[in-house]
Structures are given as C-alpha cells and as structure tokens.
C-alpha cells in the first residue's frame, strides 16, 4: 500500500491565515504632488527692483551701441524744447520788469500856483494820511524848474524868465497799483483844497501788461505744441524699436510675460531719450545766451542802461529736465501700449 503524503508548502510562501483571523491591511502608497509655496511681498519687491535696474541699464546700453541715430533723436527733442524754454526766460525777465514798473507806478499831484510853502506842507500831510497812499515826496516849484532845465538842456533860455510858471507838486506812490484803485485815489486827492490837478499815466503800464499776458499765452501754446512734437518723435522711435524686437516680444509673451514686463525696457528707453534731449536743450540755451549776451549788452549801453539776458537757475534746469524725461516716458508708453495690443503670440 502506498503511504498518503501531504503536499509540501513552497519555500518562502506566506503561511495561510487561519480561518476567522483578521488579515492585516496593506497601506496604500502616499501620493506625491506639486507643493505650492507663496513668496513674500519683500521678495517680490526685491525682484521687481532688480528687474527695473536691469532694464534701465539694458536700455541705456542699447542707446550707447547706436550713438549717432540716438543722438540725432535727442537733438530733435532738444530743438523742440529750446523755444518754449527761451520764451519762459523772456517772460521771467518781463515779470521782473513788471515788478519794477509796479514800484515806479506813481501819481503826480499838482498844487495850485497860489499855494505857499506852509500850505504845501499841510497838503502833503493830508495826502500822506490817506489809507491808499504808501509814500509821498514833495517837489517845490524851484526843484521842478531845475529838473525841467536839466532834462531839456535849456538853462540859458529858461533863466531869463521873470517868474517860475511851474507849481509845486507831490509824487504819490499808492498801495495798490491796479488802474481802478489808482483812478479812485486820484479822484479822492483832487477833492482836497489847494490841489489843482492829479495826473495818472497808466497807458504804458497797461500796454506792457497786455503784452505780458499775450506772451504767457503764446508761451503756453508753443509749449503744448512742441511738447506734442516731443511725444511724436519719441513715439515714432519707440515704435520702430518695438517692430525690430517683435519676435522677441512674441516669445516672452508665449511663456507668460505680462504687458507691463514687456513695456518696461521701452519706457526706460523713452525716459533716456527725454533726459538726453533735456540736457542738450540746456546746452543750446547756454550757447545761445553766450552768443547774444555781448550784442544785447552793447545795445543796452547805447541807451545808457544795463541789461543781461536771463539764464536758467538750478530750479529751472531741474524743471526742464523733469518735463523732458516725463514727455519721453509718456511718448514711449503711448507707442508701446498701442503696438502691444496688435501683437498676438503664435
């Protein structure tokens, strides 16, 4: 008879679990995914500042690599800025002249010929007591005749007169030099006893003020017109730069670059154009002042006066450079924004 044998268990096989025993559950492997990490605001600001510095120097180096063409563009901007700046200087000198004219704006009170010296002193005290009067100066009849002879050069002719026909007068400097206020003061002074006439000559002052107002409007109009010219010059130059780098812009936009990122180097290029044009305009103004100073001084000396052409001070130079840089930046922003809207990455 054959012996009954039990089948052997293969080596290394796990033992069968007993019936009714709990089978241990195998743990599922943990899933690993992408971890999201939020950058700090300070880190973003440092990266933003580094990119601004990099783009500013990169745009500057691009301008330096093509000096002739870029210098001509800056020279066109400088020429567009010179004329408004020259008018600004002219109006500034006109304002100084207007202030001097305000100081010299006076009324002349002519006294009656029958008024003696004591009465003239009392009239001068009454005129000085007026609230609208700032200062007074008495001119006697003898002083008036002496000044008249000196101004006309007729000493021998006027010396033969028996009586002095000129009356005593009072030169009045008013508080308010506006025409209406001076006319009102003249009417008040004419009502005083012993006053024969009050002379107010404001026609030349009014003409000068009208010319100054006209000059300010002309300067403002020319400033706006030539400012528009600067925008067009910078905008056309930046437009050509955008077209030359169109493929590069399409590539960076494909990988997620924003319009602000693409626009940044061109904005710095426009600012460099504006700053260079402002520096050249300061140089042109200095050359023009040096060229015209001698003829103007000679012309003023022929009239017995001294006059020097006005120059831009530090504040005026900073304002001119700031305006030119801002115009360059604005022209670049308009050009880039307009052309970025038409660029579609493929």
Short mmCIF file of C-alpha atoms in Angstrom, two decimals:
data_model
loop_
_atom_site.label_atom_id
_atom_site.label_comp_id
_atom_site.label_asym_id
_atom_site.label_seq_id
_atom_site.Cartn_x
_atom_site.Cartn_y
_atom_site.Cartn_z
CA UNK A 1 0.00 0.00 0.00
CA UNK A 2 1.13 3.49 -0.77
CA UNK A 3 1.66 5.89 2.11
CA UNK A 4 -0.51 9.00 1.96
CA UNK A 5 1.64 12.11 1.79
CA UNK A 6 0.68 15.74 2.40
CA UNK A 7 1.78 18.37 -0.14
CA UNK A 8 4.70 20.46 0.91
CA UNK A 9 4.44 24.17 1.17
CA UNK A 10 6.79 26.03 -1.17
CA UNK A 11 9.73 27.60 0.47
CA UNK A 12 9.29 31.26 1.26
CA UNK A 13 5.49 31.14 0.88
CA UNK A 14 3.50 33.00 3.41
CA UNK A 15 1.54 30.85 5.80
CA UNK A 16 -2.13 30.66 5.23
CA UNK A 17 -4.17 32.73 7.56
CA UNK A 18 -6.27 30.87 9.94
CA UNK A 19 -9.93 30.79 9.26
CA UNK A 20 -11.57 33.60 11.13
CA UNK A 21 -8.32 35.52 11.78
CA UNK A 22 -8.10 39.23 10.81
CA UNK A 23 -5.98 39.88 7.71
CA UNK A 24 -3.69 42.91 8.09
CA UNK A 25 -4.49 45.63 5.54
CA UNK A 26 -1.63 46.93 3.47
CA UNK A 27 -1.27 50.73 3.48
CA UNK A 28 -1.67 52.44 0.11
CA UNK A 29 1.39 54.39 -1.01
CA UNK A 30 1.17 58.12 -0.35
CA UNK A 31 0.51 60.31 -3.36
CA UNK A 32 3.07 62.98 -4.03
CA UNK A 33 2.06 66.16 -5.89
CA UNK A 34 3.36 69.68 -6.52
CA UNK A 35 3.87 71.76 -3.40
CA UNK A 36 2.63 75.37 -3.60
CA UNK A 37 4.83 77.95 -1.93
CA UNK A 38 3.82 81.61 -1.60
CA UNK A 39 6.56 84.20 -1.99
CA UNK A 40 6.81 87.07 0.43
CA UNK A 41 5.96 90.61 -0.52
CA UNK A 42 9.51 91.76 0.26
CA UNK A 43 10.92 89.13 -2.10
CA UNK A 44 8.60 90.26 -4.87
CA UNK A 45 9.59 93.88 -4.31
CA UNK A 46 13.31 92.99 -4.44
CA UNK A 47 12.78 91.08 -7.67
CA UNK A 48 10.76 94.00 -9.08
CA UNK A 49 13.55 96.44 -8.19
CA UNK A 50 16.24 94.17 -9.69
CA UNK A 51 14.30 93.91 -12.92
CA UNK A 52 13.85 97.70 -13.09
CA UNK A 53 17.57 98.24 -12.62
CA UNK A 54 18.42 95.61 -15.21
CA UNK A 55 16.01 97.07 -17.76
CA UNK A 56 17.21 100.63 -17.19
CA UNK A 57 20.85 99.70 -17.80
CA UNK A 58 19.94 97.42 -20.71
CA UNK A 59 18.02 100.23 -22.43
CA UNK A 60 20.93 102.63 -21.78
CA UNK A 61 23.43 100.20 -23.34
CA UNK A 62 21.19 99.78 -26.37
CA UNK A 63 21.25 103.56 -26.86
CA UNK A 64 25.03 103.69 -26.47
CA UNK A 65 25.53 100.95 -29.05
CA UNK A 66 23.93 103.20 -31.73
CA UNK A 67 25.14 106.69 -30.73
CA UNK A 68 24.66 108.59 -33.99
CA UNK A 69 21.00 107.82 -34.63
CA UNK A 70 20.01 108.17 -31.00
CA UNK A 71 21.92 111.45 -30.68
CA UNK A 72 20.00 112.86 -33.65
CA UNK A 73 16.74 111.85 -31.98
CA UNK A 74 17.78 113.59 -28.76
CA UNK A 75 18.83 116.66 -30.76
CA UNK A 76 15.36 116.83 -32.34
CA UNK A 77 13.84 116.68 -28.85
CA UNK A 78 16.24 119.41 -27.66
CA UNK A 79 15.29 121.74 -30.53
CA UNK A 80 11.62 121.21 -29.69
CA UNK A 81 12.31 122.22 -26.07
CA UNK A 82 14.57 125.22 -26.68
CA UNK A 83 11.92 127.65 -27.97
CA UNK A 84 9.42 127.22 -25.08
CA UNK A 85 12.29 127.45 -22.59
CA UNK A 86 13.59 130.64 -24.25
CA UNK A 87 10.10 132.17 -24.08
CA UNK A 88 9.88 131.12 -20.45
CA UNK A 89 13.10 133.01 -19.73
CA UNK A 90 11.83 136.04 -21.62
CA UNK A 91 8.59 136.10 -19.66
CA UNK A 92 10.54 135.69 -16.42
CA UNK A 93 12.53 138.81 -17.25
CA UNK A 94 9.25 140.53 -18.20
CA UNK A 95 7.83 139.65 -14.76
CA UNK A 96 10.85 141.26 -13.13
CA UNK A 97 10.33 144.33 -15.29
CA UNK A 98 6.64 144.38 -14.36
CA UNK A 99 7.59 144.31 -10.68
CA UNK A 100 9.89 147.27 -11.24
CA UNK A 101 7.11 149.11 -13.04
CA UNK A 102 4.80 148.47 -10.12
CA UNK A 103 7.39 150.11 -7.90
CA UNK A 104 7.60 153.10 -10.25
CA UNK A 105 3.83 153.49 -10.71
CA UNK A 106 3.03 156.86 -9.17
CA UNK A 107 0.53 159.72 -9.22
CA UNK A 108 1.58 163.34 -9.51
CA UNK A 109 -0.49 165.86 -7.51
CA UNK A 110 -0.06 169.39 -8.90
CA UNK A 111 -0.82 172.14 -6.42
CA UNK A 112 -2.35 175.50 -7.28
CA UNK A 113 0.12 178.31 -8.01
CA UNK A 114 -1.37 180.37 -5.17
CA UNK A 115 -0.35 177.76 -2.56
CA UNK A 116 2.64 178.83 -0.46
CA UNK A 117 5.24 176.55 1.19
CA UNK A 118 3.37 176.18 4.50
CA UNK A 119 0.11 175.25 2.78
CA UNK A 120 2.02 172.77 0.56
CA UNK A 121 3.36 171.01 3.66
CA UNK A 122 -0.15 170.73 5.13
CA UNK A 123 -1.49 169.34 1.83
CA UNK A 124 1.31 166.78 1.77
CA UNK A 125 0.40 165.70 5.31
CA UNK A 126 -3.26 165.33 4.24
CA UNK A 127 -2.24 163.24 1.23
CA UNK A 128 0.01 161.01 3.39
CA UNK A 129 -2.88 160.45 5.79
CA UNK A 130 -4.89 158.69 3.08
CA UNK A 131 -5.08 154.94 3.64
CA UNK A 132 -4.36 154.08 0.00
CA UNK A 133 -1.13 156.13 -0.05
CA UNK A 134 2.14 154.31 0.60
CA UNK A 135 4.66 157.14 0.27
CA UNK A 136 4.87 160.80 -0.79
CA UNK A 137 7.63 163.12 -1.99
CA UNK A 138 7.35 166.90 -2.22
CA UNK A 139 8.82 168.73 -5.25
CA UNK A 140 8.91 172.50 -4.86
CA UNK A 141 8.49 174.89 -7.77
CA UNK A 142 12.24 175.64 -7.75
CA UNK A 143 13.14 171.95 -7.80
CA UNK A 144 10.69 171.35 -10.61
CA UNK A 145 12.22 174.15 -12.69
CA UNK A 146 15.74 172.80 -12.08
CA UNK A 147 14.76 169.29 -13.19
CA UNK A 148 12.97 170.71 -16.23
CA UNK A 149 16.04 172.70 -17.26
CA UNK A 150 18.31 169.70 -16.79
CA UNK A 151 16.11 167.36 -18.81
CA UNK A 152 15.71 169.79 -21.76
CA UNK A 153 19.11 171.42 -21.64
CA UNK A 154 17.62 174.93 -21.89
CA UNK A 155 19.33 176.55 -18.91
CA UNK A 156 20.10 179.85 -20.67
CA UNK A 157 16.63 180.23 -22.19
CA UNK A 158 14.63 179.42 -19.03
CA UNK A 159 16.94 181.50 -16.82
CA UNK A 160 15.62 184.69 -18.48
CA UNK A 161 12.07 184.15 -17.21
CA UNK A 162 10.85 186.65 -14.60
CA UNK A 163 8.50 184.26 -12.77
CA UNK A 164 8.54 180.50 -12.32
CA UNK A 165 5.45 179.15 -14.11
CA UNK A 166 5.74 175.65 -12.60
CA UNK A 167 3.68 174.83 -9.48
CA UNK A 168 4.76 172.70 -6.56
CA UNK A 169 3.87 169.02 -6.85
CA UNK A 170 3.62 165.89 -4.73
CA UNK A 171 4.68 162.49 -6.09
CA UNK A 172 2.44 159.81 -4.56
CA UNK A 173 3.22 156.07 -4.52
CA UNK A 174 -0.04 154.15 -3.96
CA UNK A 175 -0.60 150.95 -2.04
CA UNK A 176 -2.49 149.32 -4.92
CA UNK A 177 -1.19 149.82 -8.46
CA UNK A 178 -4.28 148.46 -10.19
CA UNK A 179 -5.76 151.01 -12.63
CA UNK A 180 -9.17 151.15 -10.93
CA UNK A 181 -7.65 151.71 -7.48
CA UNK A 182 -5.33 154.44 -8.78
CA UNK A 183 -8.17 156.23 -10.54
CA UNK A 184 -10.21 156.16 -7.33
CA UNK A 185 -7.26 157.55 -5.37
CA UNK A 186 -6.80 160.31 -7.95
CA UNK A 187 -10.44 161.38 -7.58
CA UNK A 188 -10.04 161.46 -3.79
CA UNK A 189 -6.91 163.59 -3.96
CA UNK A 190 -8.41 166.03 -6.46
CA UNK A 191 -11.10 166.86 -3.88
CA UNK A 192 -8.50 168.24 -1.44
CA UNK A 193 -8.26 172.01 -1.06
CA UNK A 194 -5.29 173.53 -2.86
CA UNK A 195 -4.95 170.66 -5.39
CA UNK A 196 -5.17 171.81 -8.97
CA UNK A 197 -4.77 168.50 -10.88
CA UNK A 198 -3.82 164.88 -10.33
CA UNK A 199 -2.01 163.23 -13.25
CA UNK A 200 -2.22 159.47 -13.68
CA UNK A 201 -0.37 157.97 -16.65
CA UNK A 202 -1.17 154.27 -16.84
CA UNK A 203 -1.45 153.74 -20.58
CA UNK A 204 2.09 152.38 -20.99
CA UNK A 205 1.73 150.16 -17.93
CA UNK A 206 -1.49 148.69 -19.32
CA UNK A 207 0.12 148.09 -22.72
CA UNK A 208 3.03 146.29 -21.11
CA UNK A 209 0.73 144.10 -19.03
CA UNK A 210 -1.34 143.20 -22.07
CA UNK A 211 1.85 142.26 -23.90
CA UNK A 212 2.95 140.13 -20.93
CA UNK A 213 -0.43 138.34 -20.86
CA UNK A 214 -0.18 137.73 -24.60
CA UNK A 215 3.35 136.40 -24.19
CA UNK A 216 2.23 133.97 -21.49
CA UNK A 217 -0.50 132.58 -23.73
CA UNK A 218 1.89 132.29 -26.67
CA UNK A 219 4.45 130.51 -24.47
CA UNK A 220 1.78 128.11 -23.18
CA UNK A 221 0.55 127.36 -26.71
CA UNK A 222 4.07 126.81 -28.01
CA UNK A 223 4.93 124.68 -25.00
CA UNK A 224 1.95 122.42 -25.64
CA UNK A 225 2.67 122.28 -29.39
CA UNK A 226 6.34 121.41 -29.01
CA UNK A 227 5.51 119.00 -26.18
CA UNK A 228 3.28 117.18 -28.66
CA UNK A 229 6.22 117.20 -31.06
CA UNK A 230 8.40 115.51 -28.43
CA UNK A 231 5.72 112.85 -27.91
CA UNK A 232 5.60 112.17 -31.66
CA UNK A 233 9.38 111.96 -32.00
CA UNK A 234 9.79 109.58 -29.07
CA UNK A 235 6.70 107.59 -30.03
CA UNK A 236 7.91 107.03 -33.59
CA UNK A 237 11.37 105.98 -32.38
CA UNK A 238 9.95 103.54 -29.83
CA UNK A 239 7.54 102.16 -32.45
CA UNK A 240 10.49 101.23 -34.66
CA UNK A 241 12.22 99.62 -31.67
CA UNK A 242 9.12 97.54 -30.90
CA UNK A 243 8.88 96.36 -34.52
CA UNK A 244 12.57 95.37 -34.54
CA UNK A 245 12.05 93.23 -31.41
CA UNK A 246 8.67 91.83 -32.39
CA UNK A 247 9.82 88.17 -32.43
CA UNK A 248 11.42 88.55 -29.03
CA UNK A 249 8.23 90.05 -27.64
CA UNK A 250 6.13 87.19 -29.05
CA UNK A 251 8.42 84.61 -27.43
CA UNK A 252 8.35 86.17 -23.96
CA UNK A 253 4.59 86.60 -24.19
CA UNK A 254 4.25 82.89 -25.05
CA UNK A 255 5.95 81.94 -21.79
CA UNK A 256 3.64 84.18 -19.76
CA UNK A 257 5.19 87.66 -19.73
CA UNK A 258 2.72 90.43 -18.94
CA UNK A 259 2.36 93.66 -20.87
CA UNK A 260 3.98 95.55 -18.01
CA UNK A 261 7.03 93.28 -18.20
CA UNK A 262 7.34 93.76 -21.97
CA UNK A 263 6.66 97.51 -21.77
CA UNK A 264 9.29 98.25 -19.11
CA UNK A 265 12.52 98.41 -21.21
CA UNK A 266 10.86 100.62 -23.82
CA UNK A 267 9.65 103.01 -21.13
CA UNK A 268 13.19 103.37 -19.87
CA UNK A 269 14.38 103.99 -23.43
CA UNK A 270 11.84 106.81 -23.79
CA UNK A 271 12.93 108.30 -20.47
CA UNK A 272 16.59 108.20 -21.59
CA UNK A 273 15.63 109.92 -24.85
CA UNK A 274 13.80 112.65 -22.95
CA UNK A 275 16.61 113.15 -20.43
CA UNK A 276 19.22 113.37 -23.19
CA UNK A 277 17.09 115.87 -25.10
CA UNK A 278 16.70 117.98 -21.96
CA UNK A 279 20.47 118.03 -21.36
CA UNK A 280 21.11 119.05 -24.97
CA UNK A 281 18.47 121.79 -24.72
CA UNK A 282 20.28 123.21 -21.66
CA UNK A 283 23.48 123.25 -23.68
CA UNK A 284 21.78 125.01 -26.60
CA UNK A 285 20.31 127.61 -24.25
CA UNK A 286 23.74 128.25 -22.76
CA UNK A 287 25.32 128.64 -26.19
CA UNK A 288 22.57 131.00 -27.32
CA UNK A 289 22.94 133.10 -24.19
CA UNK A 290 26.70 133.36 -24.67
CA UNK A 291 26.28 134.25 -28.35
CA UNK A 292 23.69 137.01 -27.77
CA UNK A 293 24.93 138.47 -24.48
CA UNK A 294 27.52 140.83 -25.99
CA UNK A 295 25.20 142.40 -28.66
CA UNK A 296 22.40 142.82 -26.11
CA UNK A 297 24.75 144.44 -23.59
CA UNK A 298 26.06 146.80 -26.28
CA UNK A 299 22.52 147.75 -27.32
CA UNK A 300 21.52 148.45 -23.71
CA UNK A 301 24.68 150.51 -23.14
CA UNK A 302 23.84 152.68 -26.17
CA UNK A 303 20.65 153.69 -24.34
CA UNK A 304 22.50 154.31 -21.10
CA UNK A 305 21.16 151.20 -19.39
CA UNK A 306 22.49 147.82 -18.32
CA UNK A 307 20.72 144.60 -19.25
CA UNK A 308 21.80 140.97 -19.22
CA UNK A 309 19.98 138.03 -20.74
CA UNK A 310 18.29 135.79 -18.16
CA UNK A 311 19.61 132.29 -17.53
CA UNK A 312 18.06 129.14 -16.14
CA UNK A 313 18.83 128.60 -12.48
CA UNK A 314 19.06 125.22 -10.76
CA UNK A 315 15.31 125.05 -10.17
CA UNK A 316 14.53 125.91 -13.79
CA UNK A 317 17.03 123.33 -15.05
CA UNK A 318 15.52 120.62 -12.85
CA UNK A 319 12.02 121.51 -14.09
CA UNK A 320 13.16 121.38 -17.73
CA UNK A 321 14.88 118.02 -17.28
CA UNK A 322 11.89 116.60 -15.40
CA UNK A 323 9.45 117.74 -18.11
CA UNK A 324 11.62 116.35 -20.92
CA UNK A 325 12.04 112.98 -19.15
CA UNK A 326 8.32 112.78 -18.43
CA UNK A 327 7.47 113.59 -22.05
CA UNK A 328 9.86 110.89 -23.27
CA UNK A 329 8.36 108.33 -20.88
CA UNK A 330 4.80 109.27 -21.87
CA UNK A 331 5.59 109.08 -25.60
CA UNK A 332 7.12 105.62 -25.14
CA UNK A 333 4.15 104.43 -23.05
CA UNK A 334 1.66 105.53 -25.71
CA UNK A 335 3.63 103.90 -28.54
CA UNK A 336 4.25 100.59 -26.73
CA UNK A 337 0.71 100.29 -25.43
CA UNK A 338 -0.72 100.86 -28.89
CA UNK A 339 1.54 98.27 -30.54
CA UNK A 340 1.31 95.62 -27.83
CA UNK A 341 -2.43 95.44 -28.42
CA UNK A 342 -1.74 94.34 -32.01
CA UNK A 343 0.91 91.71 -31.16
CA UNK A 344 -0.52 88.21 -30.77
CA UNK A 345 1.96 85.40 -29.98
CA UNK A 346 1.68 82.45 -32.39
#
